[in-house]
mmCIF file of C-alpha atoms in Angstrom:
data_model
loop_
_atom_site.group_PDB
_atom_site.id
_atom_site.type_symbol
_atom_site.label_atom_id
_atom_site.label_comp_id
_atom_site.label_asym_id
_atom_site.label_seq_id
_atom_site.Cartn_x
_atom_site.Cartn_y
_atom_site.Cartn_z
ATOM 1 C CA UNK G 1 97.632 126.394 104.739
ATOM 2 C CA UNK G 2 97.482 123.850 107.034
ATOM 3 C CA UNK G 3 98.412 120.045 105.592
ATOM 4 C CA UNK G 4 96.825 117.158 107.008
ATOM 5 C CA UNK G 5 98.442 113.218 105.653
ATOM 6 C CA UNK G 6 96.694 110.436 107.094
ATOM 7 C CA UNK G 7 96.605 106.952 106.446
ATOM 8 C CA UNK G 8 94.625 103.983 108.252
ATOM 9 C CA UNK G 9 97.170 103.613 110.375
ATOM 10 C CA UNK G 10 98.362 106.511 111.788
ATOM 11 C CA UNK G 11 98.994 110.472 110.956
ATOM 12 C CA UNK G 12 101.874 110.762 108.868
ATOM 13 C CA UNK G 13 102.073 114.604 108.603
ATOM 14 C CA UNK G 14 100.409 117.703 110.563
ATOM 15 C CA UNK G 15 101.871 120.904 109.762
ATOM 16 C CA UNK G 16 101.329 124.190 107.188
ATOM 17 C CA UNK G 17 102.582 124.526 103.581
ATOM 18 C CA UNK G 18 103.117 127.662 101.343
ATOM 19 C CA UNK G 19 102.274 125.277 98.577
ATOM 20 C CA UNK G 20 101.553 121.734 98.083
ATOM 21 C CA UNK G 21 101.744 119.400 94.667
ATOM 22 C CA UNK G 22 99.876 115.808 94.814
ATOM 23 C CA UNK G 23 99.524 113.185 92.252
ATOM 24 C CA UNK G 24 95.578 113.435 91.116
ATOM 25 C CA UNK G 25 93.871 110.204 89.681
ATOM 26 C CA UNK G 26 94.393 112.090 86.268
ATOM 27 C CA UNK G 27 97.227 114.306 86.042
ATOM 28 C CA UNK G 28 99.521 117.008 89.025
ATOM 29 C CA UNK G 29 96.708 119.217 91.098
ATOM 30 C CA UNK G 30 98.902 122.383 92.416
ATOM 31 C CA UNK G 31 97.051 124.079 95.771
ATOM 32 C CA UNK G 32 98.170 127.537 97.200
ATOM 33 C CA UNK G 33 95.849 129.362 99.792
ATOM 34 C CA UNK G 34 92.860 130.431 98.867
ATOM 35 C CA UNK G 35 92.214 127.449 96.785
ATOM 36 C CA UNK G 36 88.981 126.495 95.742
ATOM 37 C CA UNK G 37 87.086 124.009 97.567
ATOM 38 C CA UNK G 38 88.283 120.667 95.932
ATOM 39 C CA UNK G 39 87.624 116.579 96.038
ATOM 40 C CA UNK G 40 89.763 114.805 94.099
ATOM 41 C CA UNK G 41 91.298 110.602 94.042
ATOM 42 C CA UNK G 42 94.699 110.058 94.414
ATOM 43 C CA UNK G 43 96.792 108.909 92.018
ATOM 44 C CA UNK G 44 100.182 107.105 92.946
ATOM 45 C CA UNK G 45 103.874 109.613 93.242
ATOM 46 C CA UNK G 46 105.246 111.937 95.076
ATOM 47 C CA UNK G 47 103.149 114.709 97.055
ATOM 48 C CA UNK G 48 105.493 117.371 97.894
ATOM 49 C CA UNK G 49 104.993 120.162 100.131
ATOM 50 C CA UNK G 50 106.664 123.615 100.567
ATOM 51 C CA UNK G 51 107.008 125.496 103.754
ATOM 52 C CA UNK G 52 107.059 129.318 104.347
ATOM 53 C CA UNK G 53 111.166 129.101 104.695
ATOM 54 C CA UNK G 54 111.480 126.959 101.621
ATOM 55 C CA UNK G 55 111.895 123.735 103.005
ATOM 56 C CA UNK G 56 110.169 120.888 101.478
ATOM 57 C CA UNK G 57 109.462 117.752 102.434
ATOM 58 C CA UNK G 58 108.137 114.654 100.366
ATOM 59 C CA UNK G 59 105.852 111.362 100.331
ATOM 60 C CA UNK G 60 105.092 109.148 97.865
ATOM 61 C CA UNK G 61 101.581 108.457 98.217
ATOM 62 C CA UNK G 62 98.788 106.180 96.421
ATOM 63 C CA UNK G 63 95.451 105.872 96.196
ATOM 64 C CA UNK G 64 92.428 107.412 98.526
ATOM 65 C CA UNK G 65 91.669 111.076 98.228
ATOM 66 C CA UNK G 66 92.417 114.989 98.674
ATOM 67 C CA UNK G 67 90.396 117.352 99.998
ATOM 68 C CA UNK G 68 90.924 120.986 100.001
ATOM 69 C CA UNK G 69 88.749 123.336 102.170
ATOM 70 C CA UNK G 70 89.098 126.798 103.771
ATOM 71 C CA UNK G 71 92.486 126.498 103.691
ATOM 72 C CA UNK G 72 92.686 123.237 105.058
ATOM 73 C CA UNK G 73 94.369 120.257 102.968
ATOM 74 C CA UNK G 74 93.766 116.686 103.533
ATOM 75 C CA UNK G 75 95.239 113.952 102.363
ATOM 76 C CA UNK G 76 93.332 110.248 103.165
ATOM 77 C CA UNK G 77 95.943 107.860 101.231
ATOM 78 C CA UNK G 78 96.057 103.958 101.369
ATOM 79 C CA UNK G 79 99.690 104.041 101.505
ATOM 80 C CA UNK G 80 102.496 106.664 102.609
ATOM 81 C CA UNK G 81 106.369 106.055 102.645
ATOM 82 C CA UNK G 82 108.698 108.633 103.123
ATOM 83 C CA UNK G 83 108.627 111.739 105.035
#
């Protein structure tokens, strides 16, 4: 899947993912390919993402929104730190 993090300032991360965990408004939203078209706020915590070799990488993120599409995953948060 390809993972898209942007804030107003400035694209934090561009790159694929295996899998990806975010912090939803109301709970952990888990996306692996071939999820379901989603539209979801943003809570506030860690959004962690897995590549195909196992490496993961991590941002704490709050508020704003993810969409998942066709494969495509992106992230529109008010703040990012970490990467």
């Amino acid at each position: 899947m390809r993972l898209k993090v942007v804030t107003p300032e400035a694209v934090v991360f561009d790159g694929t993912a295996k899998s990806i965990v975010a912090p939803a408004w109301d709970g952990w939203v888990g996306i692996l390919p071939g999820h379901a078209p989603l539209l979801t706020l943003i809570g506030e915590g860690p959004l962690t993402a897995e590549s195909e070799s196992g490496d993961r990488s991590r941002h704490h993120i709050a508020g704003g929104v993810v969409k998942v599409e066709s494969n495509e995953v992106t992230v529109l948060a008010d703040r990012v730190e970490g990467g």
